[in-house]
mmCIF file with all atom_site columns, C-alpha atoms in Angstrom:
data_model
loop_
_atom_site.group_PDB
_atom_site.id
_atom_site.type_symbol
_atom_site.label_atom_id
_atom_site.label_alt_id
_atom_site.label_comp_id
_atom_site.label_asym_id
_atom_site.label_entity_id
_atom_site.label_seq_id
_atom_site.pdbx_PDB_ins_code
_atom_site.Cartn_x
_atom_site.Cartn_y
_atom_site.Cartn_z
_atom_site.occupancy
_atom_site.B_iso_or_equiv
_atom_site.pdbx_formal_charge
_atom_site.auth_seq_id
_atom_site.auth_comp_id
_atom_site.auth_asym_id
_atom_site.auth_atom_id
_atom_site.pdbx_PDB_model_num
ATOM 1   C CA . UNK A 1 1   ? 136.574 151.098 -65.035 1.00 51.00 ? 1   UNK A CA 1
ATOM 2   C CA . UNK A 1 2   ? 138.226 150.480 -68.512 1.00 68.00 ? 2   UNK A CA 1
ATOM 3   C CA . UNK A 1 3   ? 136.473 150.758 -71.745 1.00 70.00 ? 3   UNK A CA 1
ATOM 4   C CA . UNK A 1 4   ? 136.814 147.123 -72.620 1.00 68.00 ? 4   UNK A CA 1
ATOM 5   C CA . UNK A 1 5   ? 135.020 146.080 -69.075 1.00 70.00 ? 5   UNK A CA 1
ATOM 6   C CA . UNK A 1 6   ? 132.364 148.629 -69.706 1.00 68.00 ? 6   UNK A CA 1
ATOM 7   C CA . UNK A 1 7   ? 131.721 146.872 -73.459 1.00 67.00 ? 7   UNK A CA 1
ATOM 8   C CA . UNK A 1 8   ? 131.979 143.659 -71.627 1.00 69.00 ? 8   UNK A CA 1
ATOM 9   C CA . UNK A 1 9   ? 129.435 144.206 -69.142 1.00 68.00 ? 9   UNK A CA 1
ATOM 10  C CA . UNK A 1 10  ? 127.171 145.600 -71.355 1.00 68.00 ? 10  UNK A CA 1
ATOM 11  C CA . UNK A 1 11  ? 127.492 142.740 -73.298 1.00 65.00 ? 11  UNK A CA 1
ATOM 12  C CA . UNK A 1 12  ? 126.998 140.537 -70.722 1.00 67.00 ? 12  UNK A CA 1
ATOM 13  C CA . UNK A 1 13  ? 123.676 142.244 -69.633 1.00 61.00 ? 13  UNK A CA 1
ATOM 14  C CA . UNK A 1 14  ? 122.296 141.967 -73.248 1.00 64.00 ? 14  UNK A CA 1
ATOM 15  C CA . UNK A 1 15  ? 122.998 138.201 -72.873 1.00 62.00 ? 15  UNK A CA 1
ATOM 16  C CA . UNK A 1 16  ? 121.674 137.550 -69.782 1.00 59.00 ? 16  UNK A CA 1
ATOM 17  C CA . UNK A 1 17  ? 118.295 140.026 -70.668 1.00 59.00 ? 17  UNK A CA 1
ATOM 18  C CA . UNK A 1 18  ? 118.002 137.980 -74.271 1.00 59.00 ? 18  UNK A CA 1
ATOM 19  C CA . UNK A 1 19  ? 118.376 134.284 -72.071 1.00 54.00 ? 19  UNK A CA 1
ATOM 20  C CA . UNK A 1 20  ? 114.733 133.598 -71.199 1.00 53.00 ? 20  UNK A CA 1
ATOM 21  C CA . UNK A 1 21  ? 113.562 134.800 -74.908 1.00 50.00 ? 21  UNK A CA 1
ATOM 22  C CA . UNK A 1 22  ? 116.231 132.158 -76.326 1.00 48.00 ? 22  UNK A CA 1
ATOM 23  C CA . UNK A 1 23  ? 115.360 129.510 -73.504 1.00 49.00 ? 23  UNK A CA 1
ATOM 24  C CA . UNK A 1 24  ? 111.582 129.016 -74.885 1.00 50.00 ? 24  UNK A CA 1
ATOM 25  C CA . UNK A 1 25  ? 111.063 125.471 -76.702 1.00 50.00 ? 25  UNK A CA 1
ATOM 26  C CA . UNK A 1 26  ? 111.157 125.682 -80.357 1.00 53.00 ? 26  UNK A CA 1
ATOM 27  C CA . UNK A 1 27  ? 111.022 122.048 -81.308 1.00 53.00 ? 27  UNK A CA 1
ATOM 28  C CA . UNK A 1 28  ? 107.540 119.795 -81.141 1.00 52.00 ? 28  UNK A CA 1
ATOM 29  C CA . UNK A 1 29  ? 104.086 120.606 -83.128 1.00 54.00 ? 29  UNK A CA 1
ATOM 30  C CA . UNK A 1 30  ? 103.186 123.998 -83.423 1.00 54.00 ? 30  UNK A CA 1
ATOM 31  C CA . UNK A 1 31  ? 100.170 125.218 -80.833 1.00 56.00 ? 31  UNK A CA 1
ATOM 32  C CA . UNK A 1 32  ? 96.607  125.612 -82.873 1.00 56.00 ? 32  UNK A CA 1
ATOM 33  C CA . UNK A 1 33  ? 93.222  126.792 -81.462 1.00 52.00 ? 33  UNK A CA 1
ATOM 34  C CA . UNK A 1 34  ? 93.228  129.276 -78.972 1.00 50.00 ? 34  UNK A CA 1
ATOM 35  C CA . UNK A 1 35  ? 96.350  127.792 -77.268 1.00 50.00 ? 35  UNK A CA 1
ATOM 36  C CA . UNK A 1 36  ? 98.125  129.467 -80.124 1.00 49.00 ? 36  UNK A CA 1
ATOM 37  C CA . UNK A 1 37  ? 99.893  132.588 -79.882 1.00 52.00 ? 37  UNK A CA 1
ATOM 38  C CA . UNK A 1 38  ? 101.715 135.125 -82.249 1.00 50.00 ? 38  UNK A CA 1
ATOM 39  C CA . UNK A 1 39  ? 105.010 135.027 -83.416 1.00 52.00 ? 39  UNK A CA 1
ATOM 40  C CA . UNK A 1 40  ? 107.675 137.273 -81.313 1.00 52.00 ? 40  UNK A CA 1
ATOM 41  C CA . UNK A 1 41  ? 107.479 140.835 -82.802 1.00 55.00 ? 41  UNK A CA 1
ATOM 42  C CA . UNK A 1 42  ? 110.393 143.272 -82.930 1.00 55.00 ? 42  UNK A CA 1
ATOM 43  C CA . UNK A 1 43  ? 108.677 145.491 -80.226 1.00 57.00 ? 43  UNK A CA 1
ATOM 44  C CA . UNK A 1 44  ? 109.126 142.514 -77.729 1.00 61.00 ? 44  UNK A CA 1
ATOM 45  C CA . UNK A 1 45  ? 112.750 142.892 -78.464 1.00 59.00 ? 45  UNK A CA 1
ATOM 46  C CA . UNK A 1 46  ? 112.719 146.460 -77.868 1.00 57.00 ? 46  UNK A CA 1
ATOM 47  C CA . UNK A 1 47  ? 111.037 145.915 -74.562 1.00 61.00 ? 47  UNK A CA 1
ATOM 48  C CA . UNK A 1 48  ? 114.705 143.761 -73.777 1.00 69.00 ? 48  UNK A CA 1
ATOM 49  C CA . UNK A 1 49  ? 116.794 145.928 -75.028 1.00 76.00 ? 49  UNK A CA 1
ATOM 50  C CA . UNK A 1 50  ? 115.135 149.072 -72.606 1.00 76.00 ? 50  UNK A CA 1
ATOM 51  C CA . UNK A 1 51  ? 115.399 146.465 -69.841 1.00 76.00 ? 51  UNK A CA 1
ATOM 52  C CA . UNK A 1 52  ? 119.223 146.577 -70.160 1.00 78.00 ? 52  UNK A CA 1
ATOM 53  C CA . UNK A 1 53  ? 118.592 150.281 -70.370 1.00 80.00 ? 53  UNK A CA 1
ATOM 54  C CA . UNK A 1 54  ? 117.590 150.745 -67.152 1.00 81.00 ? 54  UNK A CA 1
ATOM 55  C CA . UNK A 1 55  ? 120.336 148.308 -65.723 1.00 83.00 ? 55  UNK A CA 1
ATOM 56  C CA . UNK A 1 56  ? 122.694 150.206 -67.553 1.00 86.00 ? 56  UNK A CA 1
ATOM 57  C CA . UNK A 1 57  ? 121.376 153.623 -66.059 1.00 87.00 ? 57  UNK A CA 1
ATOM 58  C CA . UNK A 1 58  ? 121.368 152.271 -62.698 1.00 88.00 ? 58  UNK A CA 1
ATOM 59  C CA . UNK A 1 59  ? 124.793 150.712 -63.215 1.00 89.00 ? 59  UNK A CA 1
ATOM 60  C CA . UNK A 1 60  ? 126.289 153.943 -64.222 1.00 90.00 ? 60  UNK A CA 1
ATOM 61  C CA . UNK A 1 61  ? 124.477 155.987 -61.607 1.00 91.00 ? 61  UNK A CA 1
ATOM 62  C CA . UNK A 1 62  ? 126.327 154.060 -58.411 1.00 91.00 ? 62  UNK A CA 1
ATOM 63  C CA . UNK A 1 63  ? 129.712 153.888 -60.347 1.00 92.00 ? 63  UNK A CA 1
ATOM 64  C CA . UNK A 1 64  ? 129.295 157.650 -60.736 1.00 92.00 ? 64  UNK A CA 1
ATOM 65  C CA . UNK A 1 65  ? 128.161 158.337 -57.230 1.00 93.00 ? 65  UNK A CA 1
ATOM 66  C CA . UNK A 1 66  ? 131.119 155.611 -56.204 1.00 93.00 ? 66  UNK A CA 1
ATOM 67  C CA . UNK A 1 67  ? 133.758 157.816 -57.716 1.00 94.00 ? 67  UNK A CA 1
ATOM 68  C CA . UNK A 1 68  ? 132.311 161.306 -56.079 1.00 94.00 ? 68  UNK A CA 1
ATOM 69  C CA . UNK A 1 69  ? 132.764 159.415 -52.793 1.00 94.00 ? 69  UNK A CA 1
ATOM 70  C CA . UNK A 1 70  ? 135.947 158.438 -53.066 1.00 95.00 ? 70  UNK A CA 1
ATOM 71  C CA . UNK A 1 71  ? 136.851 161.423 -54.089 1.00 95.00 ? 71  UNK A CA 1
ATOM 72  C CA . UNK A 1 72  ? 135.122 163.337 -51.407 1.00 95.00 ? 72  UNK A CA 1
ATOM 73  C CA . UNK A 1 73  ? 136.481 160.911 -48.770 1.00 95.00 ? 73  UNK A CA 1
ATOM 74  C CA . UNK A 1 74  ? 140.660 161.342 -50.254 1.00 96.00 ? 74  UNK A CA 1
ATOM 75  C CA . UNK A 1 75  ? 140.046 164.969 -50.370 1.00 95.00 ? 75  UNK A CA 1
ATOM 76  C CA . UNK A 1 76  ? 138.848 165.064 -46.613 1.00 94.00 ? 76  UNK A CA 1
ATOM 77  C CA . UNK A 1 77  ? 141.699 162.854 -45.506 1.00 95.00 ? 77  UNK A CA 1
ATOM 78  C CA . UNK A 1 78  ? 144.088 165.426 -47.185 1.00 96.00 ? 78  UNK A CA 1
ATOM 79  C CA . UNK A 1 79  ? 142.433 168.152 -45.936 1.00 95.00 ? 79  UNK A CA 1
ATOM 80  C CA . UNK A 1 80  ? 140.472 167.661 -42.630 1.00 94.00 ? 80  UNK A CA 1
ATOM 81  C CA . UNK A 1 81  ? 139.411 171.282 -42.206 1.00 96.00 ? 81  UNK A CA 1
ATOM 82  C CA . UNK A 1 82  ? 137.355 170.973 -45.763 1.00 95.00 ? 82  UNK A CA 1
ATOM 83  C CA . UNK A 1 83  ? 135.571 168.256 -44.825 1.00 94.00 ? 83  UNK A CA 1
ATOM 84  C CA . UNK A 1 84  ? 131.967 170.256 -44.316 1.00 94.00 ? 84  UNK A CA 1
ATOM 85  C CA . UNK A 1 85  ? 132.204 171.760 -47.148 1.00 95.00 ? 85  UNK A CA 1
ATOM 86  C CA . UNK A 1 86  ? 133.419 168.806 -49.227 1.00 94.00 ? 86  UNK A CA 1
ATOM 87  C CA . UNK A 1 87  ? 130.602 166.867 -47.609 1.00 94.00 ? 87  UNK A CA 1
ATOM 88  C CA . UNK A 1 88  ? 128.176 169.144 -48.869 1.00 95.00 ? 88  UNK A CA 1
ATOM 89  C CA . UNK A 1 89  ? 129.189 169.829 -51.798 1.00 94.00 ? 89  UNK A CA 1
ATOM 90  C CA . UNK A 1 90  ? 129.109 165.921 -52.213 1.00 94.00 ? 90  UNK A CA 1
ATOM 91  C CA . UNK A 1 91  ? 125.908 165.709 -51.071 1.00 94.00 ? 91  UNK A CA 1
ATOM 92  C CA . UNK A 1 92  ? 124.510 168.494 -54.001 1.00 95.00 ? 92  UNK A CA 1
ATOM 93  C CA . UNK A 1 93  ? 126.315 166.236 -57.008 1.00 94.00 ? 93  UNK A CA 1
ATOM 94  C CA . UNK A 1 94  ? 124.958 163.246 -55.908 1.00 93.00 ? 94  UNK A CA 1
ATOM 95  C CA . UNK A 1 95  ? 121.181 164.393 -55.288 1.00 94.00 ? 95  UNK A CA 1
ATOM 96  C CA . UNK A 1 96  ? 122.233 165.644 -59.398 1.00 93.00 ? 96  UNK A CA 1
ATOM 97  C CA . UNK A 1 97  ? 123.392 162.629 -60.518 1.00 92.00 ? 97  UNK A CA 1
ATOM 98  C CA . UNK A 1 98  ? 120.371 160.616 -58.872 1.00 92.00 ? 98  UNK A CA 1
ATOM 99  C CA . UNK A 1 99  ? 117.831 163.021 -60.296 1.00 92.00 ? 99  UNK A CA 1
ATOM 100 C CA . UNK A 1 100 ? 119.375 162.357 -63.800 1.00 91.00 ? 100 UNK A CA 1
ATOM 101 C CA . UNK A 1 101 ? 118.960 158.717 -63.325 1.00 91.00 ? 101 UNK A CA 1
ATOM 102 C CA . UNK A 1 102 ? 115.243 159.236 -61.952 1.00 91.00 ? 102 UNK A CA 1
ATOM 103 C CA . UNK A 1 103 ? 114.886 161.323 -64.856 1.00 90.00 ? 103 UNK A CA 1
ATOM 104 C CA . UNK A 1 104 ? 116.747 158.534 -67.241 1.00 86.00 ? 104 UNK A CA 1
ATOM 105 C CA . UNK A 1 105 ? 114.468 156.008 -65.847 1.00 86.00 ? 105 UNK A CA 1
ATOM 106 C CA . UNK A 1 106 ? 110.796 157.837 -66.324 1.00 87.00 ? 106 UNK A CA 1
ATOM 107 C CA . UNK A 1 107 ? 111.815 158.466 -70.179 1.00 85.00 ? 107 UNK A CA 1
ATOM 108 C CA . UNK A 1 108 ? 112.759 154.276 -70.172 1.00 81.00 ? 108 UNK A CA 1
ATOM 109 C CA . UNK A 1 109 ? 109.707 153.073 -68.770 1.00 79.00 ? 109 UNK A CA 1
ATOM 110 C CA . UNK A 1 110 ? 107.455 155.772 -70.538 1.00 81.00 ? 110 UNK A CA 1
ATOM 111 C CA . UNK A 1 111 ? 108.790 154.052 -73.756 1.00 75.00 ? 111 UNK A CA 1
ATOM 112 C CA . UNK A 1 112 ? 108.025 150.771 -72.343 1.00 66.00 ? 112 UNK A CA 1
ATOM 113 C CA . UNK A 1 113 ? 103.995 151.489 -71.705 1.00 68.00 ? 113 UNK A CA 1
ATOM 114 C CA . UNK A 1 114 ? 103.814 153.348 -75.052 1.00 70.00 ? 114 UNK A CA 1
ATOM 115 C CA . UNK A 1 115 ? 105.493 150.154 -76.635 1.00 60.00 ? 115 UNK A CA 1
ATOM 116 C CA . UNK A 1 116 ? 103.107 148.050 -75.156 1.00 58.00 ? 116 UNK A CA 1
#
């Protein structure tokens, strides 16, 4: 993927995650009692931005584990005699790059609950 469709999907993510905060009604008489609630604070914006965090880590973890397939799979077509030891060694990147995302995700959402 090129740089400039990476920056544009990330964009597009932070758009889309920011939508519902930007949807809410500003216009009409302002709640009072116990109806009323606090203005938005900037840790409600953080909690956004690590939700396109995740996506983003997720994203990147099956476009990585996309390419190391379709590299294992040309590599076995040009050499069919490889192809157990390609397969396996395939099989040991991609158990890496998932536990790197697992990883990736715990440290997101432990920010999230200490955010809260």
């Amino acid at each position: 993927m090129k740089p400039l469709k990476s920056v544009a999907l990330a964009v597009a993510l932070f758009a889309l995650a920011q939508a519902p905060a930007s949807a809410q009604e500003t216009g009409g008489a302002p709640p009072t009692g116990a109806a009323a609630t606090a203005p938005a604070t900037s840790s409600s914006y953080l909690f956004d931005l690590r939700s396109v965090a995740v996506g983003l880590v997720i994203i990147g973890a099956g476009y990585g584990i996309g390419i190391l397939a379709r590299a294992a799979v040309e590599s076995q077509a040009r050499q069919p005699e490889m192809a157990g030891r390609i397969q396996t060694t395939m099989i040991i990147a991609a158990a890496l790059i998932e536990g790197v995302t697992l990883f990736g995700l715990v440290i997101i959402l432990l920010a999230v609950n200490q955010g809260k």
